[in-house]
């Protein structure tokens, strides 16, 4: 059993039972962790609260130095962490290594920012005597970081990076099915000199420990990434005590392809944009709108390219020129994909490639990359968030139709447009209702740019200077008077 990390100690002290971490590619139990309960949350929050005064006063240079040292140590244990992530999450080793690299890059970004925090000076009227004002930044206090299963490390990093750099302490709650790489990384942070209680990790079932954590009076800020439904619940729990919250929720990103593109290059990008991580990315091109002029060439080429994928275990490589795709993370997730697809097919959609688990696969939650044409726009395959390797494609006649359909969703996370025509780029930038629009690029979350959703995709931002300044500090005004 791999234990929780509370107040710098590995512990299963308050756990009543254990959780099995199942390898989605084999369906075997890979490891177990304690199923922490409300008591574990209490210990972790108390530890974070006790550690806050000293950590928040620690020199910013020193905080940055500890974080950089921790990241070096993580780098030294790269292979072991990548292996763990591959087994607990299901993603191929190449993708797990990419995730770890992204985590390290993002954490460095915030370590560098730790020393760049500034406030402001303000002249004041002398009505009450000569005085001046300052606008200062104070860390918020203990933070709850709630992380989903699809990117356990990078999505922890987008929370603990700005939180720790700003001088806050954290209790991390990983998804119950992906706690292992998280625990290992947190342990290495302590080995590198992070003081006890500054970073705690509790493991357990979401409903039990998530509720206890979000509702805890000592938690001042909740950084949540997960499904829109869970986010709604978390927002309601945080409301009575007016906790600061950010909610990074579901998405259904449109990808619009205009007639002037290099079709072959766009096909390669579309495959990555949709099928990376077996399609389980919040930022994935989940609906493809293609101008009539290039539709047949693009869809035909895409179907061919998808045939190159082979489903299999993340730690093995297929024979070239095949590409590896891992399983989806849970059996329930695969079942939901099948139901979403069936809903569209029963209403006239046509499956061009894939359509379900590969033939003969008796173990593992595999689902073949799937391309669908003619799905009704009000079907589940278009209106739900489809969290797996299925891509519906649509033929559009012009930019008006493309943008209208792109916005026909309750989500508003990412979006992309593929063209060099400035008029189309301008329309997309202004009119697509999303937190981000990529032009001729796959939907990738840069650490340097603020990112967050509109509509039911969430609230607040992660990444960038904005995430740290707006969400991990309180802005306080100070008036200095008595100056004569
Ligand atoms: P989920 O909502 O099921 O779980 C997310 C986290 O919330 C887990 O740690 C879970 O244990 C916890 N949780 C569950 N019940 C809780 C409760 N009552 N109180 C507090 N926490 C609770 O999400 P998931 O299935 O793990 O992840 C996939 C979802 O995350 C998708 O919808 C995806 O789009 C979304 N996501 C969004 C972003 C983004 O940046 N917008 C990024 C990645 C994933």
Tab-separated table of C-alpha atoms and ligand atoms in Angstrom, residues 145-151 155 158-159 173-178 204-214 222 224-231 233-234 237 247-252 280-283 286 329 385 387 411 413 451-453 457-458 462-463, ligand 1:
chain	number	residue	atom	x	y	z
A	145	UNK	CA	-6.540	21.313	-4.911
A	146	UNK	CA	-8.962	18.781	-6.407
A	147	UNK	CA	-7.638	16.986	-9.448
A	148	UNK	CA	-9.282	14.662	-12.033
A	149	UNK	CA	-7.955	11.403	-13.465
A	150	UNK	CA	-7.056	12.456	-17.002
A	151	UNK	CA	-3.888	14.475	-16.253
A	155	UNK	CA	-3.516	19.450	-13.326
A	158	UNK	CA	-1.555	24.157	-12.337
A	159	UNK	CA	-2.756	24.414	-8.743
A	173	UNK	CA	-7.032	15.450	-3.423
A	174	UNK	CA	-6.153	13.361	-6.465
A	175	UNK	CA	-8.836	11.347	-8.256
A	176	UNK	CA	-9.400	8.151	-6.293
A	177	UNK	CA	-8.195	6.097	-9.271
A	178	UNK	CA	-4.952	8.070	-9.927
A	204	UNK	CA	-10.074	8.478	-0.648
A	205	UNK	CA	-13.450	8.591	-2.297
A	206	UNK	CA	-14.384	11.883	-3.922
A	207	UNK	CA	-17.764	12.291	-2.307
A	208	UNK	CA	-16.456	11.695	1.223
A	209	UNK	CA	-13.182	13.526	1.351
A	210	UNK	CA	-14.003	16.017	-1.393
A	211	UNK	CA	-17.034	17.278	0.489
A	212	UNK	CA	-15.155	17.426	3.791
A	213	UNK	CA	-12.285	19.313	2.195
A	214	UNK	CA	-14.349	21.858	0.283
A	222	UNK	CA	-10.718	25.699	-3.743
A	224	UNK	CA	-11.161	22.303	-8.787
A	225	UNK	CA	-10.805	20.529	-12.106
A	226	UNK	CA	-13.350	17.929	-13.092
A	227	UNK	CA	-16.771	17.371	-14.564
A	228	UNK	CA	-19.291	20.164	-14.796
A	229	UNK	CA	-21.717	18.301	-12.524
A	230	UNK	CA	-19.118	17.838	-9.781
A	231	UNK	CA	-18.061	21.472	-10.219
A	233	UNK	CA	-21.709	20.619	-6.408
A	234	UNK	CA	-18.310	21.999	-5.296
A	237	UNK	CA	-20.437	23.656	-1.014
A	247	UNK	CA	-13.620	25.657	-11.604
A	248	UNK	CA	-12.020	24.098	-14.660
A	249	UNK	CA	-14.817	21.933	-16.026
A	250	UNK	CA	-15.901	19.982	-19.057
A	251	UNK	CA	-15.515	21.039	-22.650
A	252	UNK	CA	-16.652	20.237	-26.169
A	280	UNK	CA	-9.760	12.130	-22.517
A	281	UNK	CA	-8.661	15.743	-22.536
A	282	UNK	CA	-10.764	18.682	-21.489
A	283	UNK	CA	-9.097	20.605	-24.306
A	286	UNK	CA	-14.410	17.170	-29.872
A	329	UNK	CA	-9.647	5.095	-17.894
A	385	UNK	CA	-18.991	16.124	-23.321
A	387	UNK	CA	-14.702	11.910	-22.979
A	411	UNK	CA	-19.646	24.393	-23.043
A	413	UNK	CA	-13.607	25.825	-23.068
A	451	UNK	CA	-6.870	29.624	-19.567
A	452	UNK	CA	-10.386	28.874	-18.336
A	453	UNK	CA	-13.847	28.206	-19.627
A	457	UNK	CA	-16.957	25.026	-18.710
A	458	UNK	CA	-16.176	26.883	-15.530
A	462	UNK	CA	-5.471	28.576	-14.466
A	463	UNK	CA	-2.040	29.095	-16.088
B	1	LIG	P1	-14.783	14.230	-11.641
B	1	LIG	O1	-15.608	15.466	-11.532
B	1	LIG	O2	-15.452	12.927	-11.538
B	1	LIG	O3	-13.651	14.230	-10.519
B	1	LIG	C1	-12.753	15.283	-10.363
B	1	LIG	C2	-12.247	15.301	-8.932
B	1	LIG	O4	-13.336	15.642	-8.068
B	1	LIG	C3	-11.738	13.955	-8.435
B	1	LIG	O5	-10.618	14.161	-7.601
B	1	LIG	C4	-12.903	13.439	-7.655
B	1	LIG	O6	-12.563	12.481	-6.671
B	1	LIG	C5	-13.393	14.719	-7.003
B	1	LIG	N1	-14.744	14.666	-6.452
B	1	LIG	C6	-15.723	13.788	-6.729
B	1	LIG	N2	-16.810	14.067	-5.964
B	1	LIG	C7	-16.504	15.159	-5.232
B	1	LIG	C8	-17.197	15.928	-4.262
B	1	LIG	N3	-18.436	15.619	-3.893
B	1	LIG	N4	-16.580	16.983	-3.711
B	1	LIG	C9	-15.332	17.319	-4.092
B	1	LIG	N5	-14.611	16.602	-4.972
B	1	LIG	C10	-15.192	15.546	-5.540
B	1	LIG	O7	-13.951	14.392	-12.992
B	1	LIG	P2	-13.077	13.258	-13.717
B	1	LIG	O8	-14.023	12.307	-14.341
B	1	LIG	O9	-11.998	12.777	-12.807
B	1	LIG	O10	-12.333	14.133	-14.847
B	1	LIG	C11	-12.826	14.349	-16.118
B	1	LIG	C12	-13.517	15.696	-16.225
B	1	LIG	O11	-12.617	16.751	-15.909
B	1	LIG	C13	-13.990	15.993	-17.628
B	1	LIG	O12	-15.260	16.579	-17.580
B	1	LIG	C14	-12.963	16.991	-18.134
B	1	LIG	O13	-13.386	17.814	-19.186
B	1	LIG	C15	-12.696	17.761	-16.902
B	1	LIG	N6	-11.433	18.473	-17.032
B	1	LIG	C16	-11.439	19.843	-17.169
B	1	LIG	C17	-10.236	20.548	-17.351
B	1	LIG	C18	-10.202	22.034	-17.526
B	1	LIG	O14	-9.127	22.616	-17.421
B	1	LIG	N7	-11.311	22.688	-17.779
B	1	LIG	C19	-9.037	19.839	-17.369
B	1	LIG	C20	-9.075	18.446	-17.249
B	1	LIG	C21	-10.277	17.790	-17.054
